[in-house]
Amino acid sequence: QVQFVESGGGSVQPGGSLRLSCTASGSIFSNYRVAWYRQAPGKQRELVASITPGASTFYADSAKGRFTISRDNAKKTVSLQMNSLKAEDTAVYYCNRRPYDGGTPESWGQGTQVNVSS
């Protein structure tokens, strides 16, 4: 079993930056493909970025060129550096495993809120 705890959210103006952190516990962290997801008001949860045990990355089109996902297996953390933030980035951000079978996780933590506004 694994738990993920998100932190680092907050309020920022458009064009600003935030760095989100996800700390894992209760798992063999280095074996997991880990992802950041987000859910904006009135929208479905969506995949933002993921990173494999070998540090191969994936980014949604909305995140490419602005966000960077990274991992530290020793510290069992995954980070999401978000630059050039836009109002449409406003959402609750979650970290979780990204299943290799194309499914979505069944269990979610509380996430961390990101608000981008003037």
Backbone as numpy.savetxt, mean C-alpha at the origin, in Angstrom:
# Nx Ny Nz CAx CAy CAz Cx Cy Cz
-0.35 -17.62 9.95 -1.19 -16.44 9.95 -0.31 -15.19 9.95
-0.83 -14.14 9.36 -0.08 -12.91 9.22 -0.97 -11.72 9.55
-0.39 -10.72 10.14 -1.06 -9.47 10.38 -0.25 -8.33 9.77
-0.96 -7.37 9.23 -0.34 -6.18 8.67 -0.92 -4.96 9.35
-0.05 -4.07 9.75 -0.45 -2.83 10.39 0.08 -1.66 9.59
-0.83 -0.82 9.15 -0.48 0.33 8.32 -0.29 1.57 9.17
0.59 2.44 8.70 0.80 3.71 9.37 1.33 4.72 8.37
1.34 5.97 8.75 1.93 7.02 7.95 0.97 7.89 7.19
-0.31 7.58 7.25 -1.28 8.41 6.55 -1.43 9.76 7.20
-2.15 10.62 6.52 -2.38 11.96 7.02 -2.98 12.84 5.96
-2.97 14.12 6.22 -3.51 15.11 5.30 -2.38 15.87 4.64
-2.51 16.07 3.36 -1.47 16.75 2.59 -2.13 17.52 1.46
-1.48 18.59 1.04 -1.98 19.36 -0.09 -1.59 18.71 -1.41
-2.35 18.98 -2.46 -1.96 18.45 -3.77 -0.52 18.81 -4.11
0.19 17.85 -4.67 1.59 18.02 -4.98 2.52 17.60 -3.86
1.98 17.34 -2.71 2.78 16.93 -1.57 3.12 15.46 -1.58
3.77 15.03 -0.51 4.25 13.65 -0.41 3.90 13.05 0.94
3.74 11.75 0.92 3.57 10.96 2.13 4.30 9.65 1.95
4.75 9.09 3.04 5.35 7.77 3.03 4.58 6.87 3.98
3.96 5.85 3.43 3.21 4.89 4.21 4.09 3.71 4.56
3.86 3.16 5.73 4.60 1.99 6.17 3.65 0.89 6.57
4.06 -0.32 6.34 3.30 -1.50 6.69 4.22 -2.46 7.41
3.84 -2.83 8.60 4.64 -3.75 9.39 3.91 -5.08 9.50
4.61 -6.13 9.17 4.04 -7.48 9.21 4.49 -8.22 10.45
3.63 -9.09 10.93 3.97 -9.93 12.05 3.27 -11.28 11.89
3.81 -12.27 12.56 3.19 -13.58 12.55 3.27 -14.34 11.24
4.28 -14.06 10.44 4.40 -14.72 9.15 5.86 -14.84 8.75
6.07 -15.66 7.73 7.37 -15.70 7.07 7.31 -14.64 5.99
7.64 -13.44 6.36 7.39 -12.27 5.53 8.06 -12.36 4.18
9.26 -12.86 4.14 10.03 -12.85 2.90 9.43 -13.74 1.82
8.49 -14.60 2.16 7.85 -15.48 1.18 6.65 -14.85 0.49
6.20 -13.70 0.95 4.95 -13.13 0.49 5.14 -12.06 -0.58
4.23 -12.07 -1.54 4.06 -10.89 -2.38 3.10 -9.96 -1.64
3.54 -8.76 -1.40 2.80 -7.82 -0.58 2.38 -6.63 -1.42
1.21 -6.11 -1.13 0.66 -5.04 -1.93 0.06 -3.94 -1.06
0.00 -2.78 -1.65 -0.81 -1.69 -1.13 -2.08 -1.60 -1.97
-3.19 -1.54 -1.29 -4.50 -1.32 -1.89 -5.06 -0.02 -1.34
-6.06 0.49 -2.01 -6.75 1.66 -1.48 -8.22 1.60 -1.83
-9.00 2.28 -1.02 -10.43 2.38 -1.26 -10.85 3.82 -1.04
-11.26 4.45 -2.11 -11.75 5.81 -2.05 -13.24 5.81 -1.75
-13.76 6.92 -1.26 -15.19 6.99 -0.95 -16.05 6.63 -2.16
-16.98 5.71 -1.96 -17.89 5.32 -3.01 -17.30 4.44 -4.09
-16.09 3.97 -3.90 -15.43 3.15 -4.91 -15.02 1.80 -4.34
-14.75 0.87 -5.24 -14.24 -0.43 -4.85 -12.77 -0.32 -4.43
-12.36 -1.24 -3.61 -10.95 -1.33 -3.26 -10.15 -1.70 -4.50
-9.02 -1.05 -4.69 -8.21 -1.29 -5.86 -6.75 -1.51 -5.48
-6.07 -2.25 -6.31 -4.65 -2.49 -6.15 -3.87 -1.27 -6.60
-2.94 -0.83 -5.79 -2.10 0.32 -6.12 -0.72 -0.12 -6.57
-0.08 -0.97 -5.80 1.26 -1.44 -6.11 1.53 -2.72 -5.35
2.43 -3.53 -5.87 2.81 -4.75 -5.19 4.29 -5.00 -5.38
4.82 -5.84 -4.51 6.23 -6.17 -4.57 6.41 -7.63 -4.19
7.18 -8.34 -4.98 7.40 -9.76 -4.77 8.52 -9.99 -3.77
8.68 -11.24 -3.32 9.83 -11.54 -2.46 11.16 -11.16 -3.09
11.26 -11.25 -4.41 12.47 -10.86 -5.10 12.54 -9.40 -5.46
11.57 -8.62 -4.97 11.54 -7.16 -5.13 11.14 -6.71 -6.53
10.49 -7.59 -7.29 9.88 -7.15 -8.54 8.61 -6.38 -8.21
8.38 -5.29 -8.90 7.28 -4.40 -8.55 6.24 -4.31 -9.64
5.05 -3.99 -9.23 3.94 -3.69 -10.11 3.29 -2.40 -9.63
2.89 -1.57 -10.58 2.18 -0.35 -10.25 0.94 -0.21 -11.12
-0.14 0.17 -10.49 -1.30 0.56 -11.26 -0.96 1.80 -12.09
-1.67 1.97 -13.18 -1.40 3.12 -14.04 -1.49 4.44 -13.26
-2.40 4.50 -12.33 -2.58 5.71 -11.55 -1.40 6.03 -10.66
-0.58 5.03 -10.38 0.55 5.21 -9.46 1.89 5.34 -10.17
1.97 4.91 -11.39 3.24 4.89 -12.11 3.85 6.28 -12.20
5.13 6.34 -11.89 5.85 7.60 -11.97 5.72 8.48 -10.75
4.81 8.15 -9.85 4.59 8.95 -8.65 4.84 8.19 -7.36
4.51 6.91 -7.37 4.63 6.09 -6.16 5.77 5.09 -6.31
6.39 4.76 -5.20 7.43 3.76 -5.18 7.19 2.81 -4.01
7.10 1.54 -4.31 6.94 0.53 -3.27 8.29 -0.13 -3.01
8.55 -0.43 -1.76 9.80 -1.07 -1.39 9.56 -1.98 -0.20
10.51 -2.86 0.05 10.38 -3.75 1.19 11.71 -3.93 1.88
11.63 -4.21 3.15 12.79 -4.52 3.96 12.47 -5.83 4.68
13.00 -6.91 4.15 12.66 -8.21 4.70 13.18 -8.40 6.13
14.31 -7.79 6.43 14.85 -7.90 7.77 13.94 -7.24 8.79
13.39 -6.09 8.43 12.49 -5.38 9.32 11.03 -5.80 9.15
10.76 -6.62 8.15 9.41 -7.08 7.85 8.46 -5.92 7.60
8.91 -5.02 6.76 8.11 -3.85 6.43 8.03 -3.66 4.92
6.93 -3.04 4.51 6.74 -2.60 3.14 6.34 -1.14 3.19
6.96 -0.35 2.35 6.69 1.08 2.34 6.13 1.51 1.00
5.40 2.59 1.03 4.90 3.20 -0.20 5.20 4.69 -0.13
6.16 5.11 -0.92 6.48 6.52 -1.04 5.58 7.13 -2.09
4.81 8.11 -1.71 3.84 8.73 -2.60 4.23 10.19 -2.80
4.54 10.52 -4.03 4.89 11.88 -4.40 3.87 12.45 -5.36
3.90 13.75 -5.51 3.00 14.44 -6.44 1.55 14.01 -6.23
1.14 14.02 -5.00 -0.19 13.53 -4.66 -1.29 14.39 -5.27
-2.36 13.73 -5.64 -3.51 14.36 -6.24 -4.73 14.14 -5.36
-5.74 14.96 -5.57 -6.96 14.80 -4.80 -7.56 13.41 -4.97
-7.43 12.85 -6.16 -7.98 11.53 -6.41 -7.23 10.40 -5.72
-6.11 10.72 -5.07 -5.40 9.74 -4.26 -6.02 9.59 -2.87
-6.95 10.45 -2.55 -7.62 10.37 -1.25 -8.31 9.03 -1.10
-7.98 8.32 -0.05 -8.52 6.98 0.17 -7.99 6.44 1.48
-8.56 5.33 1.89 -7.96 4.54 2.96 -7.02 3.55 2.29
-5.80 3.52 2.74 -4.77 2.66 2.16 -4.54 1.45 3.06
-4.50 0.29 2.44 -4.32 -0.96 3.15 -3.11 -1.71 2.59
-2.41 -2.40 3.44 -1.43 -3.35 2.95 -1.91 -4.76 3.25
-1.53 -5.67 2.40 -1.98 -7.04 2.53 -1.17 -7.90 1.57
-1.33 -9.18 1.68 -0.78 -10.07 0.68 -1.51 -9.86 -0.63
-0.79 -10.06 -1.72 -1.40 -10.12 -3.03 -1.31 -11.56 -3.48
-2.43 -12.27 -3.49 -2.40 -13.70 -3.82 -1.90 -13.95 -5.24
-1.17 -15.02 -5.39 -0.64 -15.37 -6.70 -1.70 -15.95 -7.63
-2.84 -16.37 -7.09 -3.90 -16.93 -7.93 -4.82 -15.87 -8.51
-4.51 -14.61 -8.30 -5.31 -13.54 -8.85 -6.48 -13.10 -7.99
-6.67 -13.73 -6.85 -7.75 -13.36 -5.97 -7.40 -12.16 -5.11
-8.27 -11.89 -4.17 -8.05 -10.80 -3.23 -8.12 -11.35 -1.81
-7.42 -10.70 -0.90 -7.47 -11.19 0.49 -8.87 -11.12 1.06
-9.15 -12.00 2.00 -10.45 -12.02 2.65 -10.48 -11.17 3.91
-9.34 -10.96 4.51 -9.26 -10.25 5.77 -8.42 -8.99 5.60
-8.91 -7.91 6.20 -8.25 -6.61 6.06 -8.10 -5.94 7.42
-7.04 -5.16 7.56 -6.86 -4.36 8.74 -7.62 -3.05 8.64
-7.30 -2.12 9.51 -8.03 -0.86 9.53 -7.55 0.13 8.48
-6.37 -0.07 7.95 -5.83 0.84 6.96 -5.36 2.14 7.56
-4.87 3.01 6.70 -4.47 4.34 7.12 -5.02 5.36 6.14
-5.59 6.41 6.66 -6.29 7.40 5.85 -5.31 8.38 5.22
-5.50 8.60 3.93 -4.75 9.62 3.20 -5.75 10.62 2.64
-5.59 11.86 3.02 -6.44 12.93 2.52 -5.59 13.93 1.76
-5.94 14.16 0.52 -5.24 15.12 -0.33 -6.23 16.20 -0.72
-6.02 17.38 -0.19 -6.94 18.47 -0.47 -6.24 19.80 -0.22
-6.83 20.84 -0.78 -6.30 22.18 -0.59 -6.77 22.80 0.71
